[in-house]
PDB file of C-alpha atoms in Angstrom:
ATOM      1  CA  GLU A1185     -91.130  39.261  21.137  1.00  0.00           C
ATOM      2  CA  GLN A1186     -91.312  42.323  23.492  1.00  0.00           C
ATOM      3  CA  LEU A1187     -93.869  43.869  21.231  1.00  0.00           C
ATOM      4  CA  ILE A1188     -95.905  40.716  21.234  1.00  0.00           C
ATOM      5  CA  SER A1189     -95.464  40.274  25.290  1.00  0.00           C
ATOM      6  CA  THR A1190     -96.527  44.163  25.726  1.00  0.00           C
ATOM      7  CA  VAL A1191     -99.399  43.343  23.645  1.00  0.00           C
ATOM      8  CA  ASN A1192    -100.499  40.316  25.514  1.00  0.00           C
ATOM      9  CA  TRP A1193    -100.360  42.594  29.171  1.00  0.00           C
ATOM     10  CA  TYR A1194    -102.733  44.766  27.412  1.00  0.00           C
ATOM     11  CA  LYS A1195    -104.768  42.066  26.557  1.00  0.00           C
ATOM     12  CA  LYS A1196    -105.043  41.128  29.872  1.00  0.00           C
ATOM     13  CA  ILE A1197    -105.822  44.588  31.378  1.00  0.00           C
ATOM     14  CA  TYR A1198    -108.258  44.918  28.926  1.00  0.00           C
ATOM     15  CA  GLY A1199    -110.265  42.074  28.322  1.00  0.00           C
ATOM     16  CA  VAL A1200    -110.470  42.703  24.944  1.00  0.00           C
ATOM     17  CA  THR A1201    -112.353  39.817  22.591  1.00  0.00           C
ATOM     18  CA  SER A1202    -112.983  39.865  18.743  1.00  0.00           C
ATOM     19  CA  SER A1203    -115.990  41.007  19.688  1.00  0.00           C
ATOM     20  CA  SER A1204    -114.745  44.200  21.755  1.00  0.00           C
ATOM     21  CA  ILE A1205    -114.003  47.780  20.134  1.00  0.00           C
ATOM     22  CA  ILE A1206    -110.901  50.561  20.685  1.00  0.00           C
ATOM     23  CA  ILE A1207    -111.037  54.014  19.842  1.00  0.00           C
ATOM     24  CA  SER A1208    -108.790  56.221  20.027  1.00  0.00           C
ATOM     25  CA  SER A1209    -109.134  60.245  18.891  1.00  0.00           C
ATOM     26  CA  LEU A1210    -105.166  60.778  18.753  1.00  0.00           C
ATOM     27  CA  PRO A1211    -102.638  59.780  16.178  1.00  0.00           C
ATOM     28  CA  THR A1212    -101.677  56.309  16.539  1.00  0.00           C
ATOM     29  CA  THR A1213     -97.964  57.632  17.752  1.00  0.00           C
ATOM     30  CA  TYR A1214     -99.498  59.992  20.712  1.00  0.00           C
ATOM     31  CA  ASN A1215     -97.955  57.249  23.026  1.00  0.00           C
ATOM     32  CA  PHE A1216     -97.185  53.491  23.344  1.00  0.00           C
ATOM     33  CA  SER A1217    -100.687  52.813  24.874  1.00  0.00           C
ATOM     34  CA  PHE A1218    -102.313  54.279  21.476  1.00  0.00           C
ATOM     35  CA  ILE A1219     -99.725  52.205  19.196  1.00  0.00           C
ATOM     36  CA  SER A1220    -100.847  49.160  21.215  1.00  0.00           C
ATOM     37  CA  GLY A1221    -103.911  49.416  20.578  1.00  0.00           C
ATOM     38  CA  VAL A1222    -103.633  49.129  17.181  1.00  0.00           C
ATOM     39  CA  PHE A1223    -101.205  46.309  17.221  1.00  0.00           C
ATOM     40  CA  GLN A1224    -103.550  44.895  19.536  1.00  0.00           C
ATOM     41  CA  SER A1225    -106.768  45.094  17.415  1.00  0.00           C
ATOM     42  CA  HIS A1226    -104.629  43.185  14.716  1.00  0.00           C
ATOM     43  CA  THR A1227    -103.651  40.829  16.469  1.00  0.00           C
ATOM     44  CA  ILE A1228    -106.432  39.875  18.242  1.00  0.00           C
ATOM     45  CA  ASN A1229    -108.956  40.744  15.387  1.00  0.00           C
ATOM     46  CA  CYS A1230    -111.121  43.140  17.298  1.00  0.00           C
ATOM     47  CA  THR A1231    -112.050  46.375  15.860  1.00  0.00           C
ATOM     48  CA  TYR A1232    -110.127  49.686  16.198  1.00  0.00           C
ATOM     49  CA  GLN A1233    -112.180  53.232  15.313  1.00  0.00           C
ATOM     50  CA  TYR A1234    -110.594  56.404  14.872  1.00  0.00           C
ATOM     51  CA  LEU A1235    -112.720  59.231  15.699  1.00  0.00           C
ATOM     52  CA  THR A1236    -112.511  63.202  16.697  1.00  0.00           C
ATOM     53  CA  PRO A1237    -113.604  63.967  20.128  1.00  0.00           C
ATOM     54  CA  ASP A1238    -116.363  65.485  20.121  1.00  0.00           C
ATOM     55  CA  LYS A1239    -117.886  62.129  18.149  1.00  0.00           C
ATOM     56  CA  ILE A1240    -116.807  59.788  20.795  1.00  0.00           C
ATOM     57  CA  VAL A1241    -120.178  59.938  23.075  1.00  0.00           C
ATOM     58  CA  GLN A1242    -122.277  59.752  19.849  1.00  0.00           C
ATOM     59  CA  TYR A1243    -120.712  57.051  18.751  1.00  0.00           C
ATOM     60  CA  ILE A1244    -120.650  54.754  21.665  1.00  0.00           C
ATOM     61  CA  ASN A1245    -124.314  55.573  22.135  1.00  0.00           C
ATOM     62  CA  LYS A1246    -124.791  54.048  18.447  1.00  0.00           C
ATOM     63  CA  CYS A1247    -122.604  50.916  18.691  1.00  0.00           C
ATOM     64  CA  LYS A1248    -122.949  50.295  22.563  1.00  0.00           C
ATOM     65  CA  ASN A1249    -125.003  46.897  21.742  1.00  0.00           C
ATOM     66  CA  THR A1250    -122.709  46.000  19.016  1.00  0.00           C
ATOM     67  CA  TYR A1251    -119.647  45.079  21.229  1.00  0.00           C
ATOM     68  CA  ASP A1252    -118.675  43.382  24.442  1.00  0.00           C
ATOM     69  CA  LYS A1253    -116.416  45.781  25.590  1.00  0.00           C
ATOM     70  CA  ILE A1254    -115.703  49.345  24.578  1.00  0.00           C
ATOM     71  CA  ILE A1255    -111.687  50.546  25.260  1.00  0.00           C
ATOM     72  CA  VAL A1256    -111.521  54.672  25.132  1.00  0.00           C
ATOM     73  CA  LEU A1257    -107.753  55.393  24.546  1.00  0.00           C
ATOM     74  CA  ALA A1258    -107.867  59.296  26.379  1.00  0.00           C
ATOM     75  CA  ASN A1259    -106.195  62.020  27.415  1.00  0.00           C
ATOM     76  CA  PRO A1260    -107.248  65.164  29.380  1.00  0.00           C
ATOM     77  CA  LEU A1261    -108.802  66.744  26.105  1.00  0.00           C
ATOM     78  CA  ILE A1262    -110.552  63.797  25.449  1.00  0.00           C
ATOM     79  CA  LEU A1263    -111.659  63.163  29.363  1.00  0.00           C
ATOM     80  CA  GLU A1264    -112.743  66.311  29.599  1.00  0.00           C
ATOM     81  CA  ILE A1265    -115.684  66.083  26.664  1.00  0.00           C
ATOM     82  CA  LEU A1266    -116.554  62.736  28.029  1.00  0.00           C
ATOM     83  CA  SER A1267    -116.940  64.463  31.505  1.00  0.00           C
ATOM     84  CA  GLU A1268    -119.483  66.451  29.837  1.00  0.00           C
ATOM     85  CA  PHE A1269    -121.808  63.929  28.665  1.00  0.00           C
ATOM     86  CA  THR A1270    -121.101  61.046  31.352  1.00  0.00           C
ATOM     87  CA  LEU A1271    -124.877  60.831  32.593  1.00  0.00           C
ATOM     88  CA  ASP A1272    -126.261  60.990  28.744  1.00  0.00           C
ATOM     89  CA  ILE A1273    -124.155  57.833  27.846  1.00  0.00           C
ATOM     90  CA  GLY A1274    -126.838  55.249  29.675  1.00  0.00           C
ATOM     91  CA  GLU A1275    -126.684  52.596  32.626  1.00  0.00           C
ATOM     92  CA  GLU A1276    -126.299  49.531  30.343  1.00  0.00           C
ATOM     93  CA  VAL A1277    -123.392  50.795  28.460  1.00  0.00           C
ATOM     94  CA  LYS A1278    -121.115  52.204  31.384  1.00  0.00           C
ATOM     95  CA  ASN A1279    -120.046  48.566  32.515  1.00  0.00           C
ATOM     96  CA  LYS A1280    -118.693  47.994  29.068  1.00  0.00           C
ATOM     97  CA  ILE A1281    -116.093  50.642  28.882  1.00  0.00           C
ATOM     98  CA  LEU A1282    -112.819  51.136  30.321  1.00  0.00           C
ATOM     99  CA  ILE A1283    -110.736  54.446  29.925  1.00  0.00           C
ATOM    100  CA  ASP A1284    -107.071  54.524  29.820  1.00  0.00           C
ATOM    101  CA  SER A1285    -106.011  57.385  30.662  1.00  0.00           C
ATOM    102  CA  GLY A1286    -103.140  57.270  28.618  1.00  0.00           C
ATOM    103  CA  GLY A1287    -100.431  58.075  31.159  1.00  0.00           C
ATOM    104  CA  ALA A1288    -101.815  61.498  31.852  1.00  0.00           C
ATOM    105  CA  PRO A1289    -101.302  61.819  35.759  1.00  0.00           C
ATOM    106  CA  LEU A1290    -104.917  62.352  37.284  1.00  0.00           C
ATOM    107  CA  SER A1291    -106.182  63.745  40.563  1.00  0.00           C
ATOM    108  CA  THR A1292    -107.693  61.258  43.263  1.00  0.00           C
ATOM    109  CA  THR A1293    -110.927  63.109  43.074  1.00  0.00           C
ATOM    110  CA  ALA A1294    -111.324  63.208  39.017  1.00  0.00           C
ATOM    111  CA  ILE A1295    -110.741  59.053  39.268  1.00  0.00           C
ATOM    112  CA  LYS A1296    -113.110  58.761  41.607  1.00  0.00           C
ATOM    113  CA  TRP A1297    -115.913  61.439  39.749  1.00  0.00           C
ATOM    114  CA  PHE A1298    -115.163  59.304  36.615  1.00  0.00           C
ATOM    115  CA  ARG A1299    -116.019  55.956  38.323  1.00  0.00           C
ATOM    116  CA  GLU A1300    -118.559  57.003  40.331  1.00  0.00           C
ATOM    117  CA  ASN A1301    -120.309  58.366  37.496  1.00  0.00           C
ATOM    118  CA  GLY A1302    -119.549  54.911  35.556  1.00  0.00           C
ATOM    119  CA  LEU A1303    -116.977  55.540  33.484  1.00  0.00           C
ATOM    120  CA  ASN A1304    -114.488  53.144  35.002  1.00  0.00           C
ATOM    121  CA  LEU A1305    -111.261  55.166  34.130  1.00  0.00           C
ATOM    122  CA  ARG A1306    -107.657  53.507  34.884  1.00  0.00           C
ATOM    123  CA  GLU A1307    -104.276  54.815  35.236  1.00  0.00           C
ATOM    124  CA  GLY A1308    -100.966  52.659  34.036  1.00  0.00           C
ATOM    125  CA  TYR A1309     -97.479  54.051  33.922  1.00  0.00           C
ATOM    126  CA  GLY A1310     -94.412  53.258  31.381  1.00  0.00           C
ATOM    127  CA  LEU A1311     -91.429  54.683  29.739  1.00  0.00           C
ATOM    128  CA  THR A1312     -92.738  55.291  26.281  1.00  0.00           C
ATOM    129  CA  GLU A1313     -89.860  55.102  23.968  1.00  0.00           C
ATOM    130  CA  THR A1314     -87.855  52.909  26.273  1.00  0.00           C
ATOM    131  CA  ALA A1315     -89.941  50.341  27.863  1.00  0.00           C
ATOM    132  CA  SER A1316     -93.738  50.879  26.987  1.00  0.00           C
ATOM    133  CA  LEU A1317     -96.036  49.407  29.821  1.00  0.00           C
ATOM    134  CA  THR A1318     -94.609  48.559  32.891  1.00  0.00           C
ATOM    135  CA  HIS A1319     -97.583  49.375  35.603  1.00  0.00           C
ATOM    136  CA  PHE A1320    -101.243  49.421  35.259  1.00  0.00           C
ATOM    137  CA  ASP A1321    -104.503  49.973  37.652  1.00  0.00           C
ATOM    138  CA  ILE A1322    -106.025  46.601  37.321  1.00  0.00           C
ATOM    139  CA  GLU A1323    -107.705  45.925  40.221  1.00  0.00           C
ATOM    140  CA  GLY A1324    -109.600  49.700  40.030  1.00  0.00           C
ATOM    141  CA  SER A1325    -110.594  49.534  43.609  1.00  0.00           C
ATOM    142  CA  ASN A1326    -110.851  52.445  46.280  1.00  0.00           C
ATOM    143  CA  ASN A1327    -107.478  51.260  47.429  1.00  0.00           C
ATOM    144  CA  SER A1328    -105.565  51.149  44.093  1.00  0.00           C
ATOM    145  CA  ILE A1329    -107.225  54.791  43.347  1.00  0.00           C
ATOM    146  CA  GLY A1330    -104.593  57.535  42.512  1.00  0.00           C
ATOM    147  CA  SER A1331    -102.160  54.582  41.762  1.00  0.00           C
ATOM    148  CA  VAL A1332    -100.601  53.603  38.748  1.00  0.00           C
ATOM    149  CA  GLY A1333    -101.175  49.979  40.098  1.00  0.00           C
ATOM    150  CA  ILE A1334     -99.248  46.813  40.026  1.00  0.00           C
ATOM    151  CA  GLU A1335     -96.212  45.577  38.013  1.00  0.00           C
ATOM    152  CA  MET A1336     -96.574  43.918  34.835  1.00  0.00           C
ATOM    153  CA  PRO A1337     -95.122  39.987  34.959  1.00  0.00           C
ATOM    154  CA  GLY A1338     -91.369  40.223  34.787  1.00  0.00           C
ATOM    155  CA  VAL A1339     -91.366  43.554  35.923  1.00  0.00           C
ATOM    156  CA  PHE A1340     -89.598  44.832  38.813  1.00  0.00           C
ATOM    157  CA  THR A1341     -89.736  48.191  40.590  1.00  0.00           C
ATOM    158  CA  LYS A1342     -87.648  49.618  42.964  1.00  0.00           C
ATOM    159  CA  LEU A1343     -86.913  53.147  44.543  1.00  0.00           C
ATOM    160  CA  ILE A1344     -83.109  54.750  44.287  1.00  0.00           C
ATOM    161  CA  ASN A1345     -82.402  57.800  47.177  1.00  0.00           C
ATOM    162  CA  ILE A1346     -81.051  60.319  44.568  1.00  0.00           C
ATOM    163  CA  ASP A1347     -80.275  63.452  45.847  1.00  0.00           C
ATOM    164  CA  ASN A1348     -82.879  62.436  48.590  1.00  0.00           C
ATOM    165  CA  LYS A1349     -85.373  61.567  45.987  1.00  0.00           C
ATOM    166  CA  PRO A1350     -86.975  58.380  45.499  1.00  0.00           C
ATOM    167  CA  LEU A1351     -86.721  58.104  41.847  1.00  0.00           C
ATOM    168  CA  ILE A1352     -88.235  54.806  40.079  1.00  0.00           C
ATOM    169  CA  ASN A1353     -85.582  52.313  38.906  1.00  0.00           C
ATOM    170  CA  ILE A1354     -87.362  49.619  36.362  1.00  0.00           C
ATOM    171  CA  ASP A1355     -86.085  45.994  35.582  1.00  0.00           C
ATOM    172  CA  SER A1356     -88.481  45.364  32.477  1.00  0.00           C
ATOM    173  CA  PRO A1357     -88.217  42.191  30.284  1.00  0.00           C
ATOM    174  CA  ASN A1358     -89.089  44.815  27.221  1.00  0.00           C
ATOM    175  CA  VAL A1359     -86.455  47.786  27.872  1.00  0.00           C
ATOM    176  CA  GLY A1360     -85.333  48.806  25.129  1.00  0.00           C
ATOM    177  CA  ALA A1361     -81.648  48.148  23.455  1.00  0.00           C
ATOM    178  CA  GLN A1362     -79.523  50.941  22.102  1.00  0.00           C
ATOM    179  CA  LEU A1363     -78.621  50.606  18.560  1.00  0.00           C
ATOM    180  CA  ASP A1364     -75.665  52.288  16.735  1.00  0.00           C
ATOM    181  CA  TYR A1365     -76.291  55.578  14.443  1.00  0.00           C
ATOM    182  CA  ASN A1366     -77.171  53.345  11.877  1.00  0.00           C
ATOM    183  CA  PHE A1367     -79.563  51.694  13.792  1.00  0.00           C
ATOM    184  CA  LYS A1368     -78.208  48.108  12.259  1.00  0.00           C
ATOM    185  CA  ASN A1369     -76.225  47.305  15.455  1.00  0.00           C
ATOM    186  CA  ILE A1370     -76.759  46.585  18.807  1.00  0.00           C
ATOM    187  CA  ILE A1371     -74.215  48.732  21.345  1.00  0.00           C
ATOM    188  CA  LYS A1372     -76.053  48.443  24.676  1.00  0.00           C
ATOM    189  CA  SER A1373     -78.265  45.653  25.624  1.00  0.00           C
ATOM    190  CA  HIS A1374     -79.823  46.065  29.134  1.00  0.00           C
ATOM    191  CA  THR A1375     -83.196  45.387  31.425  1.00  0.00           C
ATOM    192  CA  THR A1376     -83.278  48.079  33.774  1.00  0.00           C
ATOM    193  CA  TYR A1377     -83.610  51.667  33.447  1.00  0.00           C
ATOM    194  CA  GLN A1378     -83.404  54.884  35.988  1.00  0.00           C
ATOM    195  CA  THR A1379     -86.188  57.200  35.606  1.00  0.00           C
ATOM    196  CA  GLU A1380     -86.265  60.360  36.747  1.00  0.00           C
ATOM    197  CA  ASP A1381     -89.672  59.969  38.121  1.00  0.00           C
ATOM    198  CA  ILE A1382     -89.979  60.362  41.873  1.00  0.00           C
ATOM    199  CA  GLY A1383     -92.332  57.398  43.589  1.00  0.00           C
ATOM    200  CA  GLN A1384     -93.960  55.952  46.369  1.00  0.00           C
ATOM    201  CA  LEU A1385     -94.663  52.111  46.783  1.00  0.00           C
ATOM    202  CA  ASP A1386     -97.399  50.968  49.121  1.00  0.00           C
ATOM    203  CA  SER A1387     -97.441  47.255  50.885  1.00  0.00           C
ATOM    204  CA  SER A1388     -99.567  46.035  48.267  1.00  0.00           C
ATOM    205  CA  GLY A1389     -97.045  46.928  45.335  1.00  0.00           C
ATOM    206  CA  ARG A1390     -98.786  49.989  44.186  1.00  0.00           C
ATOM    207  CA  LEU A1391     -96.661  52.381  42.435  1.00  0.00           C
ATOM    208  CA  THR A1392     -97.719  56.032  42.775  1.00  0.00           C
ATOM    209  CA  ILE A1393     -96.161  58.828  41.025  1.00  0.00           C
ATOM    210  CA  LEU A1394     -95.091  62.017  42.782  1.00  0.00           C
ATOM    211  CA  GLY A1395     -93.521  64.193  39.910  1.00  0.00           C
ATOM    212  CA  ARG A1396     -90.010  64.319  38.492  1.00  0.00           C
ATOM    213  CA  SER A1397     -86.694  65.147  39.456  1.00  0.00           C
ATOM    214  CA  ASN A1398     -86.766  68.358  38.512  1.00  0.00           C
ATOM    215  CA  ASP A1399     -89.764  69.572  39.998  1.00  0.00           C
ATOM    216  CA  CYS A1400     -89.842  72.649  42.256  1.00  0.00           C
TER     217      CYS A1400
END
């Protein structure tokens, strides 16, 4: 149920259909957006393509008229490669592309550069092994830039002051259950998780990640 709920969230934020393609250049287990990409392609019956980073731009140009939406699951290395070829992709393709940064924190300047060059780069947030997706920048506007966006349905976020640091506390229907040593019995079930991430919430409920509690 949690996986299906999460995949439905990704379907909403990506806007994919059976005529879309999800492209990855990293192992499926890199983080939860990659796991969900595979699962989503299966449940929606869209195309999933694994490519080495140097082949992404070439492949997008080749298949640009085949798919209604092109989702690229990225990380900083892939974004660096994409940035070198951004202007060669073509205007007709740029409107189809949505790049998920894969949870890698990026500067506002970098995000603006990608968007100004037609690549719709978005950021999200989640507790990969614990609660997967919790936030995503659905609106992709100048107001939301630099944030990880708003909460997914059923998720509640608050900041708990610990050692004078506003740490993110997440209540989500997708928080994982703790199992015993044999992975057979649930020994603790809850929906709330206290993170070590420092955050900031704006008046519209957008979350910005400021760092980790052990940062100097």
